[in-house]
mmCIF file of C-alpha atoms in Angstrom:
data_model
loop_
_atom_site.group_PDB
_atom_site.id
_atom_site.type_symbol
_atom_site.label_atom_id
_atom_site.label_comp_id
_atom_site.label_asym_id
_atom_site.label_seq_id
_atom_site.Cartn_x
_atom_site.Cartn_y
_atom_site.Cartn_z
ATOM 1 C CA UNK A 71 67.819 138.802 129.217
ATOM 2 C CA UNK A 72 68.575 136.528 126.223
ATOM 3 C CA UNK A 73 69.392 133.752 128.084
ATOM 4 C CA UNK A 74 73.070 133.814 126.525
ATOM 5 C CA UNK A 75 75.897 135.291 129.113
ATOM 6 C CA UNK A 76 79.283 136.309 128.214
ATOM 7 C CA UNK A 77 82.592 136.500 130.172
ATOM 8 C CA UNK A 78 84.104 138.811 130.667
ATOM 9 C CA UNK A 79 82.247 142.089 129.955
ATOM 10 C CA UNK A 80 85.143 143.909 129.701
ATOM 11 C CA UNK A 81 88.621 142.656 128.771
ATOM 12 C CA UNK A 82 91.815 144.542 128.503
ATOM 13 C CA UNK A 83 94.918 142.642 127.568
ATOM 14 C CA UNK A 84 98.366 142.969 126.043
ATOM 15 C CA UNK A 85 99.996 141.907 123.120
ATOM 16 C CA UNK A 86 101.573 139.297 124.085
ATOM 17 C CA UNK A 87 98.887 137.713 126.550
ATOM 18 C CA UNK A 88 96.508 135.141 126.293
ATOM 19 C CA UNK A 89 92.985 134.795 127.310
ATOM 20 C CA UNK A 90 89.719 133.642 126.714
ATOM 21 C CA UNK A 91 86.200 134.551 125.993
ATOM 22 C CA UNK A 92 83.363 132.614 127.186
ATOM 23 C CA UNK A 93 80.029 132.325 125.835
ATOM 24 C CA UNK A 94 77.228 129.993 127.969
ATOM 25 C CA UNK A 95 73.606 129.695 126.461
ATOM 26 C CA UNK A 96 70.664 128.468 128.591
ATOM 27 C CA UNK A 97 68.156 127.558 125.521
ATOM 28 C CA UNK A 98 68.638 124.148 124.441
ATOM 29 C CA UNK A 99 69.925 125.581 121.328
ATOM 30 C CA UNK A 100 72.108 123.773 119.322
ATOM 31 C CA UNK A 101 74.117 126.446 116.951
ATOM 32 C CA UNK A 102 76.316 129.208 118.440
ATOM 33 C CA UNK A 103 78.194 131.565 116.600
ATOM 34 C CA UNK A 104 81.422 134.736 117.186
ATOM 35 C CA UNK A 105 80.932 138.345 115.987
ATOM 36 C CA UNK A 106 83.136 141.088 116.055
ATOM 37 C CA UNK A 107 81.388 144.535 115.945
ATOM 38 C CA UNK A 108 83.807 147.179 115.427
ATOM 39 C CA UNK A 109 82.900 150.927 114.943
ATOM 40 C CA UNK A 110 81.566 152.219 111.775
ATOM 41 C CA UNK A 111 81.585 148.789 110.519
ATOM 42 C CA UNK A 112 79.179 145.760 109.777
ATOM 43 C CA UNK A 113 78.897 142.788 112.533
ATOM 44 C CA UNK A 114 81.225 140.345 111.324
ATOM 45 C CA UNK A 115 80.614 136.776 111.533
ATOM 46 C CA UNK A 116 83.515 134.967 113.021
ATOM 47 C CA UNK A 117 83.030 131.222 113.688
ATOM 48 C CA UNK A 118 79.953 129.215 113.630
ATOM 49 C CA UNK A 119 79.009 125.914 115.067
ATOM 50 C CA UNK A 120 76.440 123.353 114.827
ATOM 51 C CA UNK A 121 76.099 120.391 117.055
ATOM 52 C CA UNK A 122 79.799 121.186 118.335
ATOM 53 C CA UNK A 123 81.092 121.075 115.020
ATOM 54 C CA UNK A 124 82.660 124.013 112.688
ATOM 55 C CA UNK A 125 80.811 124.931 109.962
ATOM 56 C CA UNK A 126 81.808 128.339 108.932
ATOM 57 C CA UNK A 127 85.233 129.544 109.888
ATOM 58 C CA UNK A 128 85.028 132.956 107.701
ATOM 59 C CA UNK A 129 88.947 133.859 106.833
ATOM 60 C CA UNK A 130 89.977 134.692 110.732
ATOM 61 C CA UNK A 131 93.488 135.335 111.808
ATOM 62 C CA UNK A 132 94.599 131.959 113.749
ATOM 63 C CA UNK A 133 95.165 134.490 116.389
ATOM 64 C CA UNK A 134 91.469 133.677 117.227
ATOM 65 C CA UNK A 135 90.701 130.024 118.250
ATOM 66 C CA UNK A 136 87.351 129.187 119.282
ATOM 67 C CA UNK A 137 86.496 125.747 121.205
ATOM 68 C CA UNK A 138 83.059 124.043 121.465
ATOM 69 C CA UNK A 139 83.503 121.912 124.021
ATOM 70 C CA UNK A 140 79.619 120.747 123.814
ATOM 71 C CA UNK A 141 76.378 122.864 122.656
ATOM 72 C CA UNK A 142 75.608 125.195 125.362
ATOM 73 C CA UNK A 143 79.434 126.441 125.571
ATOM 74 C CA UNK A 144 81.140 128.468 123.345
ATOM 75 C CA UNK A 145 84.860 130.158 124.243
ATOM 76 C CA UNK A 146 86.980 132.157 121.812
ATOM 77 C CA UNK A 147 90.664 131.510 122.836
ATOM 78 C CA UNK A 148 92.929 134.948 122.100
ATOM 79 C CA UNK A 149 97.128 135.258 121.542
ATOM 80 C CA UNK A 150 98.962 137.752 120.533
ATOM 81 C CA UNK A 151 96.492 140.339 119.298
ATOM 82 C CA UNK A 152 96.988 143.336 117.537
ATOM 83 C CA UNK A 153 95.131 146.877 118.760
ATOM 84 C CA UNK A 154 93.352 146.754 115.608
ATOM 85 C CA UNK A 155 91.382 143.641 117.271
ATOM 86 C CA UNK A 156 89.699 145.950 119.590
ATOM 87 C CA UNK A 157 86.420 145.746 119.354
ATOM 88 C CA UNK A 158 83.156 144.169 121.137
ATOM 89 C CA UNK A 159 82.662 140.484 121.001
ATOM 90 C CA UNK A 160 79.296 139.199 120.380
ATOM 91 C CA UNK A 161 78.159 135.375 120.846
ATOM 92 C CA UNK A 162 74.712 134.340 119.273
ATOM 93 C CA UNK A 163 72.662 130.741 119.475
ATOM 94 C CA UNK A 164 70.427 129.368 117.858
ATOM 95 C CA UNK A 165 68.027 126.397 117.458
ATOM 96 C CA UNK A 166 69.732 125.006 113.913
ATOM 97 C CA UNK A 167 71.005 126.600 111.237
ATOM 98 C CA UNK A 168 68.742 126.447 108.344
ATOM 99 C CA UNK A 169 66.644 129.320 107.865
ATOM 100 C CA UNK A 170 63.804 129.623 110.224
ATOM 101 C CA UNK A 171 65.475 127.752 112.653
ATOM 102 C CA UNK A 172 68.144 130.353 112.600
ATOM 103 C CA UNK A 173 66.772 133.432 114.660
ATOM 104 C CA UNK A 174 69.824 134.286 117.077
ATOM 105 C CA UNK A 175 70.197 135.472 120.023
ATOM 106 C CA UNK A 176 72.576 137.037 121.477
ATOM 107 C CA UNK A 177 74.794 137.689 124.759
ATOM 108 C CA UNK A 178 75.409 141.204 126.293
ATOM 109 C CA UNK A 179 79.173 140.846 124.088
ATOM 110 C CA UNK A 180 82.536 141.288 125.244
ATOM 111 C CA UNK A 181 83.969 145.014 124.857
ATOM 112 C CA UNK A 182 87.984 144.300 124.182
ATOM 113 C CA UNK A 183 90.530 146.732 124.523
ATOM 114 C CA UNK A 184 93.886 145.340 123.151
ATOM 115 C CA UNK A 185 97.103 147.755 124.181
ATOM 116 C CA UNK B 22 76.257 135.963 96.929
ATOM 117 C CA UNK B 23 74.189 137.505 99.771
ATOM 118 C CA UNK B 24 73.832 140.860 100.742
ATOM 119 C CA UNK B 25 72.190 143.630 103.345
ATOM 120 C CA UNK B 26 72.084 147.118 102.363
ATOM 121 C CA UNK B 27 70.809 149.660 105.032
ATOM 122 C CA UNK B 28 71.683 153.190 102.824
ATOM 123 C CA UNK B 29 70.927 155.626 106.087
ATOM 124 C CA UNK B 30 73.326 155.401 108.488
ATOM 125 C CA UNK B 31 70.588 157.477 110.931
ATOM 126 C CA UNK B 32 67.562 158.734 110.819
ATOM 127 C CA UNK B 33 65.899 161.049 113.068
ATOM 128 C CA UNK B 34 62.149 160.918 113.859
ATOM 129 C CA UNK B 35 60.030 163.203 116.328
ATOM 130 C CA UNK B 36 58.702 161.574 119.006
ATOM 131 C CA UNK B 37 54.768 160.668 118.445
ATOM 132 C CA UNK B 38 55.746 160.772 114.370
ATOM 133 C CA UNK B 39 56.159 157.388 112.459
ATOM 134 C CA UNK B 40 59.430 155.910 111.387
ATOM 135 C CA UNK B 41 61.052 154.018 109.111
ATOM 136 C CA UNK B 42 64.274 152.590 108.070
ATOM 137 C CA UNK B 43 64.992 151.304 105.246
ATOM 138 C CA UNK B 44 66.851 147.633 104.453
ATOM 139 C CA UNK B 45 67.091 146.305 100.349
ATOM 140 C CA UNK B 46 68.607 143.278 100.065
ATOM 141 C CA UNK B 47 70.178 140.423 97.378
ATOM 142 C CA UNK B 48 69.889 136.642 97.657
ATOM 143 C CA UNK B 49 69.474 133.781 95.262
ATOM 144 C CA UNK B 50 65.589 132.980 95.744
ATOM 145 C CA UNK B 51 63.841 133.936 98.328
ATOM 146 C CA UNK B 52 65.102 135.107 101.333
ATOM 147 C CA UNK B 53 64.635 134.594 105.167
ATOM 148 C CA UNK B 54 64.607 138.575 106.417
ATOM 149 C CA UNK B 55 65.435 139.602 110.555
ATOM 150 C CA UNK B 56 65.670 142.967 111.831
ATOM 151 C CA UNK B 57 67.799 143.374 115.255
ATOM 152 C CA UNK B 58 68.159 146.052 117.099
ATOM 153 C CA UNK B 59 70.744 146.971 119.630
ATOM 154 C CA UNK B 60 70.650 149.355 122.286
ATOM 155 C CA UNK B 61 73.843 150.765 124.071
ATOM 156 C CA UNK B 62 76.605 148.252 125.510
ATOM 157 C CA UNK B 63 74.395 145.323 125.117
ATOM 158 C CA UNK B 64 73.983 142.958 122.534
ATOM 159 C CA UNK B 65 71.339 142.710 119.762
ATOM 160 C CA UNK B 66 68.132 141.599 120.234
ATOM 161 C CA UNK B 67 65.692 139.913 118.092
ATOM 162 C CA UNK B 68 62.279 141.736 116.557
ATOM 163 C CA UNK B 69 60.909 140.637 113.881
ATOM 164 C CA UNK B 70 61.491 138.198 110.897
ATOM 165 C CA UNK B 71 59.919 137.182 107.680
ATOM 166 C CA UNK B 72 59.813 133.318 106.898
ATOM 167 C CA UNK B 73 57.148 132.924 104.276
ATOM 168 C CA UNK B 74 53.162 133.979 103.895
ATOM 169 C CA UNK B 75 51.958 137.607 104.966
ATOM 170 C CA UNK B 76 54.077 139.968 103.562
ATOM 171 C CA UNK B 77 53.196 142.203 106.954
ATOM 172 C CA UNK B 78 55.186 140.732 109.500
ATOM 173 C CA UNK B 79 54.538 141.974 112.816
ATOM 174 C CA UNK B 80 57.578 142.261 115.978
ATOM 175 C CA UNK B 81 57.944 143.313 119.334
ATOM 176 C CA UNK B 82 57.500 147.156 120.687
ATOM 177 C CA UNK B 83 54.935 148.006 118.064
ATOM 178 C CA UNK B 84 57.321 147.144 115.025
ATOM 179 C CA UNK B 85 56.627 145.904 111.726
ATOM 180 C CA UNK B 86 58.226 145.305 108.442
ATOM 181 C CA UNK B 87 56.984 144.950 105.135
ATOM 182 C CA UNK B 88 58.603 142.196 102.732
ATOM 183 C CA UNK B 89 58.555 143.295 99.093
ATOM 184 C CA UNK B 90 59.664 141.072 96.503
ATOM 185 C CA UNK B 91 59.463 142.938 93.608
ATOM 186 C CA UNK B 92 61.409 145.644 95.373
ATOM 187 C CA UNK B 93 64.462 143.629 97.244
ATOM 188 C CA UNK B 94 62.926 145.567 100.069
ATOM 189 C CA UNK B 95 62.249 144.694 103.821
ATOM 190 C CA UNK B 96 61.688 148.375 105.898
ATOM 191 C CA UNK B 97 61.190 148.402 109.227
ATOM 192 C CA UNK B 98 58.505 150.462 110.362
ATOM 193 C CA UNK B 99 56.236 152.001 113.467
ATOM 194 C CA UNK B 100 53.367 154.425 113.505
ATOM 195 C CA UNK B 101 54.019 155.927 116.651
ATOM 196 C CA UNK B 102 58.108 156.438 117.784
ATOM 197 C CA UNK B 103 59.113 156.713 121.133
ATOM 198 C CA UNK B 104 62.271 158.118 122.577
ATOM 199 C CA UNK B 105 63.062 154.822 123.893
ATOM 200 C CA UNK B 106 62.777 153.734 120.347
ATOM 201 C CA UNK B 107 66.739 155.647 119.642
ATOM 202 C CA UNK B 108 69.261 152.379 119.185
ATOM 203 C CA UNK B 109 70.692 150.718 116.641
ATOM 204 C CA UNK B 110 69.195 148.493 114.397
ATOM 205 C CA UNK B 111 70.437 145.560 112.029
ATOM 206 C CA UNK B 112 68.596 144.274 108.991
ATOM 207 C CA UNK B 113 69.466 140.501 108.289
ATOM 208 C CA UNK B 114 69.208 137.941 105.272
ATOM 209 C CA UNK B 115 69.746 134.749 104.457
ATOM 210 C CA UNK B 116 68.652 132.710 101.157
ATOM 211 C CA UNK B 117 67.083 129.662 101.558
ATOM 212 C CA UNK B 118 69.751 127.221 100.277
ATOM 213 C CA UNK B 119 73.062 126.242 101.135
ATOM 214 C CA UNK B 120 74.294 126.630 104.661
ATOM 215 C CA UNK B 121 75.144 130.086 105.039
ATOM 216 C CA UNK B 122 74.945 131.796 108.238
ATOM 217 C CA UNK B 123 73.073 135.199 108.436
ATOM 218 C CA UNK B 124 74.085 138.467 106.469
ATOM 219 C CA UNK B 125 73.883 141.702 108.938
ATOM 220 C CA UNK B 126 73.525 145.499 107.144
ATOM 221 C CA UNK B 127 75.627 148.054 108.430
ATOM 222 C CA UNK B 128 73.355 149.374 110.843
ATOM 223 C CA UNK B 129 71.158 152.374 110.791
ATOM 224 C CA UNK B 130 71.049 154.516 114.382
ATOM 225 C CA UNK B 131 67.652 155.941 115.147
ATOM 226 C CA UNK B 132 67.474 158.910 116.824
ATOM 227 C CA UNK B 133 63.684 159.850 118.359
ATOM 228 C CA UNK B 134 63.790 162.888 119.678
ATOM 229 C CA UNK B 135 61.780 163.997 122.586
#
């Protein structure tokens, strides 16, 4: 284990519903960070914080709102998806966020099936 | 501008043979390089990374990876494979400035068979 868990494993939600993905680390880190893996396609980075605070916010779909309520929590608040956001959910942490500070690690992910 | 390229999307490697795949990338400077690797329903796990000084940079499970400059090159590699070597693995780079997160390749799936 990583030492980062993620909740739910496995998701399945409507269109119109709402729900949320949590992310918890357990290593004093202090950066944590959303990917969405889809098939056939690079890991694509999401949100990132550091110190609680948004630093990258990479053109997402306000569909997707994360929350950082302090450094060791992480959720990724979901409305209204579309079946193209499918896909499996991956939260990272890491110590900082400048270079060798940065080695991530990640949770087990979220696999999300959106009908 | 940052950038990963991993040009196989799998390789296949006999079991007992070495193996290597293959990562070129494109920063401004000098990079920091990571290779992940992911294994099936879980999520990626670290193995190696290059920060500065020997170019030979050494991970866990026997891997290594070989930072050349001149080249743009960082290849993973192992002298012996194992079958429970077959996963997924992600080359990653970052350039030392600015505050850009980390740059994943497309992947590369290794398949070692028995």
């Amino acid at each position: 284990e990583t030492g980062v868990t993620q909740t739910p494993r496995h998701l399945v939600m409507g269109m119109t519903n709402k729900k949320s993905l949590k992310c918890e680390q357990h290593l004093g880190h202090n950066a944590m960070y959303w990917y969405k893996q889809s098939a056939k396609k690079p890991l694509e980075l999401m949100f990132v914080y550091s110190l609680e605070e948004r630093v990258e916010n990479n053109s997402v779909p306000s569909r997707f709102s994360p929350e950082c309520p302090n450094s060791s929590h992480l959720f990724l608040h979901l409305h209204t998806l579309q079946p193209e956001d499918s896909a499996l959910y991956l939260c990272a942490s890491s110590r900082g966020t400048s270079g060798e500070q940065e080695t991530q690690y990640f949770g087990p992910g979220t696999r999300l099936l959106v009908l | 501008a940052q950038s990963v390229a991993q040009p196989e999307d799998q390789v296949n490697v006999a079991e007992g043979n070495p193996l290597t795949v293959k990562c070129t990338y494109s920063v401004s400077g000098n990079p920091y390089l990571f290779w992940y690797v992911q294994y099936p329903n879980r999520g990626l796990q670290f193995l190696l990374k290059y920060i500065t000084g020997d170019n030979l940079v050494k991970g866990s499970y026997g891997f290594e990876a070989e930072f050349n400059k001149s080249q743009t090159s960082f290849h993973l590699k192992k002298p012996s494979a194992l079958v429970s070597d077959s996963a997924l693995y992600f080359c990653a780079v970052r350039d030392r400035t600015g505050r850009r997160a980390l740059t994943f390749g497309s992947g590369t799936r290794l398949q070692v068979q028995p």
